[in-house]
Structure formats: C-alpha cells, structure tokens
Tab-separated table of C-alpha atoms in Angstrom:
chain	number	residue	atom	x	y	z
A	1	UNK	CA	60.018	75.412	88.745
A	2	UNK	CA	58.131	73.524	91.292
A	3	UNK	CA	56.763	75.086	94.760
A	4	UNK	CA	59.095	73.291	96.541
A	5	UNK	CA	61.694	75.240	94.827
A	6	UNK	CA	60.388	78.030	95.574
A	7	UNK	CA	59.783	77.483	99.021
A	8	UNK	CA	63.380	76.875	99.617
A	9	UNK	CA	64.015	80.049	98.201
A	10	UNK	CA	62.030	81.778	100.903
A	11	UNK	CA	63.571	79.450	103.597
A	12	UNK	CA	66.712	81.643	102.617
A	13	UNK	CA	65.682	84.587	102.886
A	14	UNK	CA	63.912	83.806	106.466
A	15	UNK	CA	67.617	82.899	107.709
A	16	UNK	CA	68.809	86.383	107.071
A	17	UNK	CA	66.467	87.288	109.900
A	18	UNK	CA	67.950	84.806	112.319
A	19	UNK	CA	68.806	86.503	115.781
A	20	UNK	CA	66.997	89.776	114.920
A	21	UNK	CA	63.115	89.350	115.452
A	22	UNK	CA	63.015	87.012	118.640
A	23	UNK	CA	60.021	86.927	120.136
A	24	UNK	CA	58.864	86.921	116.603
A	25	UNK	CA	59.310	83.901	113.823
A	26	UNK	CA	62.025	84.271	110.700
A	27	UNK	CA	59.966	84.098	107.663
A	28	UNK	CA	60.505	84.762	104.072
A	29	UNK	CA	58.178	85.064	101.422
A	30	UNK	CA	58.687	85.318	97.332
A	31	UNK	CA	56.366	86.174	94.838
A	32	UNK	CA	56.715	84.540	91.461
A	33	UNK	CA	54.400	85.596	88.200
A	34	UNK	CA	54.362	83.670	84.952
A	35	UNK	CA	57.084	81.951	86.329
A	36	UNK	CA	59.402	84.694	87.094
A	37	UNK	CA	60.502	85.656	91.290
A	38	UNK	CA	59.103	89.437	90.821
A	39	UNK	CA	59.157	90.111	94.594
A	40	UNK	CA	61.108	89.218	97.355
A	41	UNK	CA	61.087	89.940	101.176
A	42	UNK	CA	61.896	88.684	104.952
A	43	UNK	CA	60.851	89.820	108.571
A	44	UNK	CA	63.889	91.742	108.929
A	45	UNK	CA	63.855	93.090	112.565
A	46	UNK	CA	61.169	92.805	115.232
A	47	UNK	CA	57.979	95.633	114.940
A	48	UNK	CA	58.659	96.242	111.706
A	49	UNK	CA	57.116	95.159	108.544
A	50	UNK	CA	56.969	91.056	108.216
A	51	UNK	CA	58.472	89.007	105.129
A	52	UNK	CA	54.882	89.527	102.792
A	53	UNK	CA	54.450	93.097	103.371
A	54	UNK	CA	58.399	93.342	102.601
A	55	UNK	CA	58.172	91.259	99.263
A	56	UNK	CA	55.087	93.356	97.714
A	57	UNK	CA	56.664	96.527	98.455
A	58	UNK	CA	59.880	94.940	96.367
A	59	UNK	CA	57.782	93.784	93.360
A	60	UNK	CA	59.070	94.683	89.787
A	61	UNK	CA	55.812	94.433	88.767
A	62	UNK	CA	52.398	93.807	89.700
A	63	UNK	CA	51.253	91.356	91.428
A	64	UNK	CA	48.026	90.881	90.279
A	65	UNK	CA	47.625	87.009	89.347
A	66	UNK	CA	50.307	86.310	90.978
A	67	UNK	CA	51.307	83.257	93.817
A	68	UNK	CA	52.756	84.459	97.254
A	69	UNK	CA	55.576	81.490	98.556
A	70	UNK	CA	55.877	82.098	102.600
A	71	UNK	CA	57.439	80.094	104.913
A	72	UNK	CA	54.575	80.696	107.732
A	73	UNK	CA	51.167	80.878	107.741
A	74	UNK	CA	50.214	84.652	106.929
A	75	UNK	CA	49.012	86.981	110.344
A	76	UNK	CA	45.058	88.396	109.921
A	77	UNK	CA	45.294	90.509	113.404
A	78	UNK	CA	46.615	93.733	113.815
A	79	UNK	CA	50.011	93.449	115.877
A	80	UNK	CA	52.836	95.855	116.058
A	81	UNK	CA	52.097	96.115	112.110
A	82	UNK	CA	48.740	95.545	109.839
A	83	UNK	CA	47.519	92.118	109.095
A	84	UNK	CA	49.193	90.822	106.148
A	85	UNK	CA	46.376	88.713	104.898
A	86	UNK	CA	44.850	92.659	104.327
A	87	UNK	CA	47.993	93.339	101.871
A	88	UNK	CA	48.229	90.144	99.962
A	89	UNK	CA	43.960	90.725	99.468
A	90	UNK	CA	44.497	94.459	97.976
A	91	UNK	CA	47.363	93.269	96.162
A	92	UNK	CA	45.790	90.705	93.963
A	93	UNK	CA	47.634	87.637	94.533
A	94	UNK	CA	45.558	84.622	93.054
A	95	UNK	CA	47.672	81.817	94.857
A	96	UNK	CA	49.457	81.644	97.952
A	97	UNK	CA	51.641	78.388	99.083
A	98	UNK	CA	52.786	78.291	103.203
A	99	UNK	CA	54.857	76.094	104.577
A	100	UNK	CA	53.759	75.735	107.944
A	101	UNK	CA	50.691	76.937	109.849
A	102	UNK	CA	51.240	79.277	112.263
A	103	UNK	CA	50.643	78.002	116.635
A	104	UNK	CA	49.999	81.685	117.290
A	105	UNK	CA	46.388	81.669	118.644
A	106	UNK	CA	45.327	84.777	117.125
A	107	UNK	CA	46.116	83.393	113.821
A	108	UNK	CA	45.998	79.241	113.874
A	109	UNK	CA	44.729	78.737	110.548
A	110	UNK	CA	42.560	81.819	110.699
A	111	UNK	CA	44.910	83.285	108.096
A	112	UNK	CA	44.804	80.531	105.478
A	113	UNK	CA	40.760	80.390	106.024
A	114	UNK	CA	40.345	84.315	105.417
A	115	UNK	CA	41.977	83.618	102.070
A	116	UNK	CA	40.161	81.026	101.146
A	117	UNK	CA	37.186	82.640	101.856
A	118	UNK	CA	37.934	85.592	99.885
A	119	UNK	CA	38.529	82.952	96.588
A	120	UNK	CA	42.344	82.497	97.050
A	121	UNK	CA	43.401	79.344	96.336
A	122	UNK	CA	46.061	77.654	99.278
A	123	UNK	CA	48.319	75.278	99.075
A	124	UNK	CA	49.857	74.567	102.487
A	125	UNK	CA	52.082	71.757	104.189
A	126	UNK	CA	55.320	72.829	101.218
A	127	UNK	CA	58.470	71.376	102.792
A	128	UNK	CA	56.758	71.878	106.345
A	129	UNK	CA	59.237	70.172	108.049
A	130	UNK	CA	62.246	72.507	107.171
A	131	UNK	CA	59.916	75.495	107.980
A	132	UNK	CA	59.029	74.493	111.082
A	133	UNK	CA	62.647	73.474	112.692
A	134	UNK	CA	63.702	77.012	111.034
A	135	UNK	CA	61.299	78.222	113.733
A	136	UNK	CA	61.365	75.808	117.014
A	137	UNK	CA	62.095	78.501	118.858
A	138	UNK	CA	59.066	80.352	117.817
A	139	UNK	CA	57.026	76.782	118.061
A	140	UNK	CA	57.997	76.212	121.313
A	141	UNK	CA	57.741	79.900	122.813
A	142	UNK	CA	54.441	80.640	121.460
A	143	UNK	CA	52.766	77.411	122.935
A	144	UNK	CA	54.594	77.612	126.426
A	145	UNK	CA	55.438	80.917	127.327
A	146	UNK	CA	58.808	80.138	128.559
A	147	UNK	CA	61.979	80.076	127.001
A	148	UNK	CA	63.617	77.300	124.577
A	149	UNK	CA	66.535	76.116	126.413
A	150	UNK	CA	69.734	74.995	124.259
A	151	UNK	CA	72.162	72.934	126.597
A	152	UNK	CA	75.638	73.613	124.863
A	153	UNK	CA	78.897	72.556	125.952
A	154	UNK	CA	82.935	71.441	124.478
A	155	UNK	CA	84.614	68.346	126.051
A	156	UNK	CA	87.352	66.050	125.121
A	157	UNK	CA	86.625	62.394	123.448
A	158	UNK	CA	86.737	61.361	127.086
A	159	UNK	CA	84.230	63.125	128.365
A	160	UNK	CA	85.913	65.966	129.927
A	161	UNK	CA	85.254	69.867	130.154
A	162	UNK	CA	88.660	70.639	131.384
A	163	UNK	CA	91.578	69.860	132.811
A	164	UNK	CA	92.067	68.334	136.441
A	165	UNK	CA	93.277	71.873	137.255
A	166	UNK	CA	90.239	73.567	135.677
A	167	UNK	CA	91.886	74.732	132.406
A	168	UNK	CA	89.691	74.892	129.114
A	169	UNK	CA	91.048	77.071	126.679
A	170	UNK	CA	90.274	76.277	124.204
A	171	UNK	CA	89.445	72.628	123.969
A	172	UNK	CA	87.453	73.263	120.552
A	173	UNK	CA	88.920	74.735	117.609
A	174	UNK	CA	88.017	77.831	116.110
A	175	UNK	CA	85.448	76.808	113.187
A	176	UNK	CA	83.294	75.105	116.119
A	177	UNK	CA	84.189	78.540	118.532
A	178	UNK	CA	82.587	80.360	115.572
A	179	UNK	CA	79.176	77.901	115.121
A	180	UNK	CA	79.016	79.044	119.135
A	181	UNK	CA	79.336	82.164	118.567
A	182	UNK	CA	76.252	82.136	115.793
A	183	UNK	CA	74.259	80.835	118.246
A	184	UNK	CA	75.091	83.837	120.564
A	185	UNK	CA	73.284	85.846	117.891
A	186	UNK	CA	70.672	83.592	117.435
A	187	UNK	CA	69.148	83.017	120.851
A	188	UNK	CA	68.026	85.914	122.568
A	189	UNK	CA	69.552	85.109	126.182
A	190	UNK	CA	73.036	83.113	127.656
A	191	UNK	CA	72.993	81.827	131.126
A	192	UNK	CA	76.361	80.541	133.200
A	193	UNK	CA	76.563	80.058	136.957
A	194	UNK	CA	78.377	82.008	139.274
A	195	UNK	CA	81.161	79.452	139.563
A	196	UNK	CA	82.122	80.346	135.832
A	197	UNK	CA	82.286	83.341	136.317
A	198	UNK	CA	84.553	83.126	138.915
A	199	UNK	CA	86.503	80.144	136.903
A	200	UNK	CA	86.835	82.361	133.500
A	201	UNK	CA	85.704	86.065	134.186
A	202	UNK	CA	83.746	85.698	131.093
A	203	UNK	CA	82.604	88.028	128.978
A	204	UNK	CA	79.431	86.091	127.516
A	205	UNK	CA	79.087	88.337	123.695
A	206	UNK	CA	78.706	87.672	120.373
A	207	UNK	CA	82.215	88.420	118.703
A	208	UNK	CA	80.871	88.178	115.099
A	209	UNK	CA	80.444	91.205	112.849
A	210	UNK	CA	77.147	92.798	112.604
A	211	UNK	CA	75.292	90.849	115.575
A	212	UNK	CA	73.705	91.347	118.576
A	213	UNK	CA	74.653	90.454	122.170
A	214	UNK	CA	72.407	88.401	123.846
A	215	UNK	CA	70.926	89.204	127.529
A	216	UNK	CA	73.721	87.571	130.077
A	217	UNK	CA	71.611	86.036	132.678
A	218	UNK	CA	73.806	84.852	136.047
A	219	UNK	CA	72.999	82.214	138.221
A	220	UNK	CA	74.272	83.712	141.441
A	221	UNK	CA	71.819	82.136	144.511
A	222	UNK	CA	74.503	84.531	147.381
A	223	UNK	CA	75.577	87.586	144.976
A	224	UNK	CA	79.047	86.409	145.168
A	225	UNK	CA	80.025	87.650	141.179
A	226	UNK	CA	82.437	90.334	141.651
A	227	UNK	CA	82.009	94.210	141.309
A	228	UNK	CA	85.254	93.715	138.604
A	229	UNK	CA	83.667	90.858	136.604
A	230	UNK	CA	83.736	91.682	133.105
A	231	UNK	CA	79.658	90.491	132.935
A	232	UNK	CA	79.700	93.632	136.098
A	233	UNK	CA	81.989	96.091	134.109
A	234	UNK	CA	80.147	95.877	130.474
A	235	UNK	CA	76.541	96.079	132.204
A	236	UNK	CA	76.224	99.540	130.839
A	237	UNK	CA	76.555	98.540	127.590
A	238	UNK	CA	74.995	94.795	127.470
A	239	UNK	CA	71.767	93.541	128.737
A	240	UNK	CA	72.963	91.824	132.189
A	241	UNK	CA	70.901	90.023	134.772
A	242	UNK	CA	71.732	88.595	138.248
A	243	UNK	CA	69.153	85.905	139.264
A	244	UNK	CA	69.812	85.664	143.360
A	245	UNK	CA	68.026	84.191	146.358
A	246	UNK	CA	69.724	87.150	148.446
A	247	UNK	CA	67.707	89.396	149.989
A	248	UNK	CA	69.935	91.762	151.482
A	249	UNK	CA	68.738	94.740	149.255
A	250	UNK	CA	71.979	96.569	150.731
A	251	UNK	CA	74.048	94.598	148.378
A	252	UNK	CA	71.867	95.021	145.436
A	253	UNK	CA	72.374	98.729	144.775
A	254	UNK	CA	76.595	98.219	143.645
A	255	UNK	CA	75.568	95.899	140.803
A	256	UNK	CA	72.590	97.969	139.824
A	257	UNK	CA	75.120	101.059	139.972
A	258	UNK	CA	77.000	99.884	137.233
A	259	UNK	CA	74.319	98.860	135.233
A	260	UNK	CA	73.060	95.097	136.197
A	261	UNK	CA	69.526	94.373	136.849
A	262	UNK	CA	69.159	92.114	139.958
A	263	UNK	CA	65.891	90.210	139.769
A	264	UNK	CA	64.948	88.086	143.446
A	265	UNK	CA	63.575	84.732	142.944
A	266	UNK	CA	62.899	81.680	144.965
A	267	UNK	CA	65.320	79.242	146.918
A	268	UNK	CA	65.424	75.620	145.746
A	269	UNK	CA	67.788	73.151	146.996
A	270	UNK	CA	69.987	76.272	147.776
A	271	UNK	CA	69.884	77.631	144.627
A	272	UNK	CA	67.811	79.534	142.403
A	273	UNK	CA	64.327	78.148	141.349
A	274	UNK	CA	65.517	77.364	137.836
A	275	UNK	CA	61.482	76.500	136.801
A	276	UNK	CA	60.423	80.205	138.288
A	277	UNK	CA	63.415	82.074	136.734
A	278	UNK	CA	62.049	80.434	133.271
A	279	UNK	CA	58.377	81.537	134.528
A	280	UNK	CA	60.023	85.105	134.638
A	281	UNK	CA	61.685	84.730	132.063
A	282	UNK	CA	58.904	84.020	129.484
A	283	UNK	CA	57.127	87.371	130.944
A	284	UNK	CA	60.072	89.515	129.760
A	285	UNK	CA	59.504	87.624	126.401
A	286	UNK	CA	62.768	85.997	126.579
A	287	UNK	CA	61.690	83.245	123.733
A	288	UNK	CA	65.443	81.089	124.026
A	289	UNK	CA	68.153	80.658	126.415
A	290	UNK	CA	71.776	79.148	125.306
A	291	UNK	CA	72.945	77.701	128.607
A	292	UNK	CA	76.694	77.866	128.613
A	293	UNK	CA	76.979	76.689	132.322
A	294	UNK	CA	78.819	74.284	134.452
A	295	UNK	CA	78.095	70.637	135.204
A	296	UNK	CA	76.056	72.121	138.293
A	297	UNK	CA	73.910	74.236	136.665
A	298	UNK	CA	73.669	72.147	133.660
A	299	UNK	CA	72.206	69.144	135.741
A	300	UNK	CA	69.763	71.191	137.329
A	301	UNK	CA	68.496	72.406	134.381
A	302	UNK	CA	67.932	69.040	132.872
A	303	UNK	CA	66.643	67.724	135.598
A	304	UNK	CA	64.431	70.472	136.407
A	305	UNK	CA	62.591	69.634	132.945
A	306	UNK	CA	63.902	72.792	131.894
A	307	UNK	CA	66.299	71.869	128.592
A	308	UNK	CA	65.091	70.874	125.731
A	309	UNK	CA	68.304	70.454	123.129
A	310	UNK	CA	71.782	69.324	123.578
A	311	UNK	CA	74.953	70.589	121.747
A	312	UNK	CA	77.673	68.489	123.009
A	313	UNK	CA	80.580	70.030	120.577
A	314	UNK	CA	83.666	66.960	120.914
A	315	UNK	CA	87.427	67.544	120.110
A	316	UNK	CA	89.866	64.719	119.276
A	317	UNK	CA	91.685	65.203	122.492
A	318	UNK	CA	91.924	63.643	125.500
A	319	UNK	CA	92.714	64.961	129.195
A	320	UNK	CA	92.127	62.224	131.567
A	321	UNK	CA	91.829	63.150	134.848
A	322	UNK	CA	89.533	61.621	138.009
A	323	UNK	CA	88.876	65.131	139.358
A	324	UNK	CA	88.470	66.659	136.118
A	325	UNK	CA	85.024	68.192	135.313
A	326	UNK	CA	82.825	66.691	133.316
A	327	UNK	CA	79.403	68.502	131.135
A	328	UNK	CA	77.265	67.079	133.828
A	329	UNK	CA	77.845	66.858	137.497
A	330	UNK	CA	74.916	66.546	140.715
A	331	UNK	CA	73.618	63.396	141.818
A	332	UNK	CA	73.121	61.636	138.312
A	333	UNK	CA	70.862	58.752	137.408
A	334	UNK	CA	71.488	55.714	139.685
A	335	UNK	CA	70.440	53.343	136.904
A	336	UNK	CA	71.206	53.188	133.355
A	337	UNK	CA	67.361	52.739	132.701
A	338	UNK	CA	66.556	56.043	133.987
A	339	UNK	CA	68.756	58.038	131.928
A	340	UNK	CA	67.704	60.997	130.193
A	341	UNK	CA	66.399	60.324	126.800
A	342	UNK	CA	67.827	62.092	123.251
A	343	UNK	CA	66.679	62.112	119.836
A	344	UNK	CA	68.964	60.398	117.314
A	345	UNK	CA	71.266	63.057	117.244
A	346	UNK	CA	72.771	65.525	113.892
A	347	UNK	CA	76.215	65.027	113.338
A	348	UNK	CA	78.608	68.434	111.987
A	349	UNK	CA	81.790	68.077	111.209
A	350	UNK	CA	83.745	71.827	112.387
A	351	UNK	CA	86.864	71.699	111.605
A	352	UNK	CA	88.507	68.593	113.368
A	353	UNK	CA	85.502	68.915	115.945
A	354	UNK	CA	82.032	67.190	115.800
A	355	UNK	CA	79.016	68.854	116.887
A	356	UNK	CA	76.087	66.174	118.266
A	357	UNK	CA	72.566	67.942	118.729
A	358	UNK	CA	69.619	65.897	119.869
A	359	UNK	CA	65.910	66.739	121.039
A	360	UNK	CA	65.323	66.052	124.648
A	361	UNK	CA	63.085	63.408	124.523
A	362	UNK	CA	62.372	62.044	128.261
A	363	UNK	CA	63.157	63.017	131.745
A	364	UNK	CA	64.436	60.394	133.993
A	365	UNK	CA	61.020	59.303	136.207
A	366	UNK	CA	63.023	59.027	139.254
A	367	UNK	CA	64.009	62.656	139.274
C-alpha cells in the first residue's frame, strides 16, 4: 500500500472528530508495521489526548520500527496535553508521513524538525491539499484570531428566499435540511438577525443524533427579541448570546434571567459593529460562525469583509414575486465590475436540491 493510501485512511478517522474539538484541528493518525495498520487513533474531543497519542495507546503491537501516518504536523509544546513529538520519540517509530504542516506558531515546522533531528526520517506534503481543506477552519482561526464565517442560505431557481408574504418553509428538501443541519454540528457558533427571529421564532439547534448545539449568537442592535422567543426560552440549556448597541442595562437583566448572555458592542450604521463582534468573538475562541441570517445581515457581513464562504443551497422551484426577499439585500454593487468575487464553486447534488460553495475571493473596492 502506498502512503497516500494510508493517509486517506487517517483523513477518516480525523472526520469522526468533526464538530467536537473546535478551537482545535480534526486529525487522525495510523500506524502501519511491516505493512500491517497496528494502531489507530483521532483527536476525539477538545483537552483531551490528540489523534498520535490516541493511535499508540491502540497499538496491537509495538511500535518500534514502525511509520506514524497523521494528517497534521505533530505538536512539540506542552498544551492542554504533552507534546506528541515526546510520545512518538519513546515509542520508537522510525518513519513518520504528515500531511500538512501545522500554522500554529508554537509548532510551524518545529515538530517535523525535532524529529528529524532525533534521526526520524519525514516525509511531509502526502495529499496536503485534502488535509488542509479538512481543517480551514483551523487554518484560518489560528492565523487571524477571528472566526471563519460560512454565509449559508436556501432560495428558489429565481433567486428568492421566500415568498412575497415572507413564507419559507421549507423551500429545500430534507436531504439538503440535513447537510444544514451537519454543519450546525460542525461550526462552533450560528448567527441570525433579530428580524428572523421575529419572522420564524427560531430555534437555531442541531436536530441530529449525538451532536452538539452550537452557540446562537443574535444580532439585535435595540434588544427587541422577545422574552418568549424560543432562542430566550432554551437559554438555560443552549449557549445564547445577544450582541446589542443598547445600553439601557435595565433591560439587560430579563434576558440574562433566563439564561442569555448580553454582550454591548459598538454602533455602526445603526447596527452592531459586525468587524468588533468578530474581534470579540475570536477572544472567546469562537474559531467559525454559520451565518443563517437575512439579506440585511447577510450584506453587511460581506461587505464588512467579514465572510469568507458561500453556501447558496437552490431548489427547483420558483416563487416570483417583486417584493419577495432575496439572500442579499442593502445597497448592492452599482456596477457589475465591482461585484463580489467567488471561487469556481463545488456543485452537490441533495436530493432534488444543489448545493454551490465557493471561496470568497474579492471584496468589491467601492465598498
């Protein structure tokens, strides 16, 4: 078997840690000896043990003479757990092959190095492309300090987000509802305006079976969500944040009675500062945000420089309508030439539903 093979096999097992160790990267990591997979491991949930540590401690065998497969660059600095270059050293692994190098700081290619140093041979750069858009998020968070920002939204073939009368359920069928609600798990916050949560009393969960909720983050510049909004009523139980420009502290202490956090930011344009909510944000180690918003909030966002992918999810329907919504609203571009620039985008078929995702490339310069 080659190392590419390999490799994929620990770009499995790094998926099975998908939505649990946010701030931290998914990574998997197999150990193979005279051509037989003796160990096998992932970073399973974040502070504990990472994918390296997990696949010695699985090993039928030992691993002396062995080669290590791991999807990241192996960690040499004491964290919330040991440096796992120290493990794979003691453990007698002759070989290790990574498929991408780590942007953490504290490690950068000070992991492969220590190896080499210490007569390992390293093979790195194995299907590096695959290992690094497993991790974007990770990428992204570790070099800015503020969160990746996934712009997702439904709409008919012709472009709209619901009906004239502001009806949108559902406008997607359910395999695409379900690829949503993955993502749910897999990004550690969801943000909506106010306005949809006055639209749709939303709840804003994960519905699958054994996930996680992700922090609700509100948009609400006045405080004008109500006390009997289902994002209000579950606060006890989920994560649930109110970014506000109010400063009437009096109205504060109702939300934060039934469990919301209310966090005070700047006024822009007469809304929240979207750039120092992100700023925030990236403190709290918030590493990704799935912005489920309106065409309000959606437009600020892009053309605050703040989103960086696109899910436009399309149903073969159409609605029509002159007043009816549409995924982005505000002032727009006034020429064609300063649009907003995407990647070539990936195409999934879900059901009868296509799901687009692109990169954002370039902001419009007039914005």
């Amino acid at each position: 078997m080659t190392d590419e093979y390999y490799m994929q096999k620990a770009l499995e097992l790094a998926a099975l840690g998908c939505g649990w160790v946010n701030p931290n990267p998914m990574v998997g990591a197999v150990i193979v000896k005279d051509g037989e997979i003796i160990g096998t491991g992932y970073h399973e949930r974040y502070g504990q043990a990472h994918a390296e540590r997990n696949a010695l401690a699985a090993c039928t065998g030992s691993a002396q003479g062995a080669t290590l497969y791991v999807t990241l660059e192996p960690c040499c600095h004491y964290g919330k757990t040991p440096p796992c270059t120290e493990a794979i050293l003691d453990s007698g692994i002759q070989r290790v092959v990574v498929g991408a190098m780590d942007a953490n700081p504290l490690v950068a290619g000070k992991g492969v190095a220590l190896l080499q140093q210490h007569g390992i041979e390293v093979r790195t750069g194995v299907l590096e492309a695959q290992c690094r858009k497993q991790n974007e998020v990770f990428f992204h968070f570790i070099q800015q300090r503020q969160p990746y920002v996934v712009m997702k939204y439904a709409m008919s073939m012709d472009g709209k987000t619901a009906t004239f009368s502001g009806h949108s359920r559902w406008i997607t069928g359910e395999t695409a509802r379900h690829r949503v609600q993955q993502d749910r798990h897999r990004y550690s916050a969801i943000m909506v305006g106010v306005n949809t949560v006055l639209a749709d009393n939303p709840q804003l969960t994960c519905r699958l079976e054994q996930s996680r909720n992700p922090l609700r983050i509100i948009c609400d510049s006045q405080l004008r969500t109500p006390l009997h909004a289902q994002v209000v009523t579950t606060a006890q139980e989920i994560p649930t944040l109110l970014a506000t420009c109010c400063t009437e502290q009096a109205r504060w202490s109702a939300y934060q009675q039934l469990g919301c956090e209310i966090l005070l930011l700047p006024e822009k344009n007469g809304s929240v500062d979207l750039s120092a909510l992100m700023r925030e944000l990236g403190k709290r180690q918030i590493d990704s945000i799935l912005l489920e918003g309106g065409g309000t909030l959606c437009w600020s966002a892009l053309s605050s420089g703040l989103v960086h992918k696109v899910q436009a999810y399309i149903a073969p329907k159409l609605l029509g309508g002159r007043q009816a919504p549409t995924p982005l609203m505000g002032q727009g571009v006034d020429r064609a030439d300063r649009a907003f620039e995407l990647s070539q985008p990936s195409i999934t078929q879900l059901g009868e539903d296509i799901l687009l995702e692109s990169e954002v490339r370039t902001c419009s310069p007039a914005l």
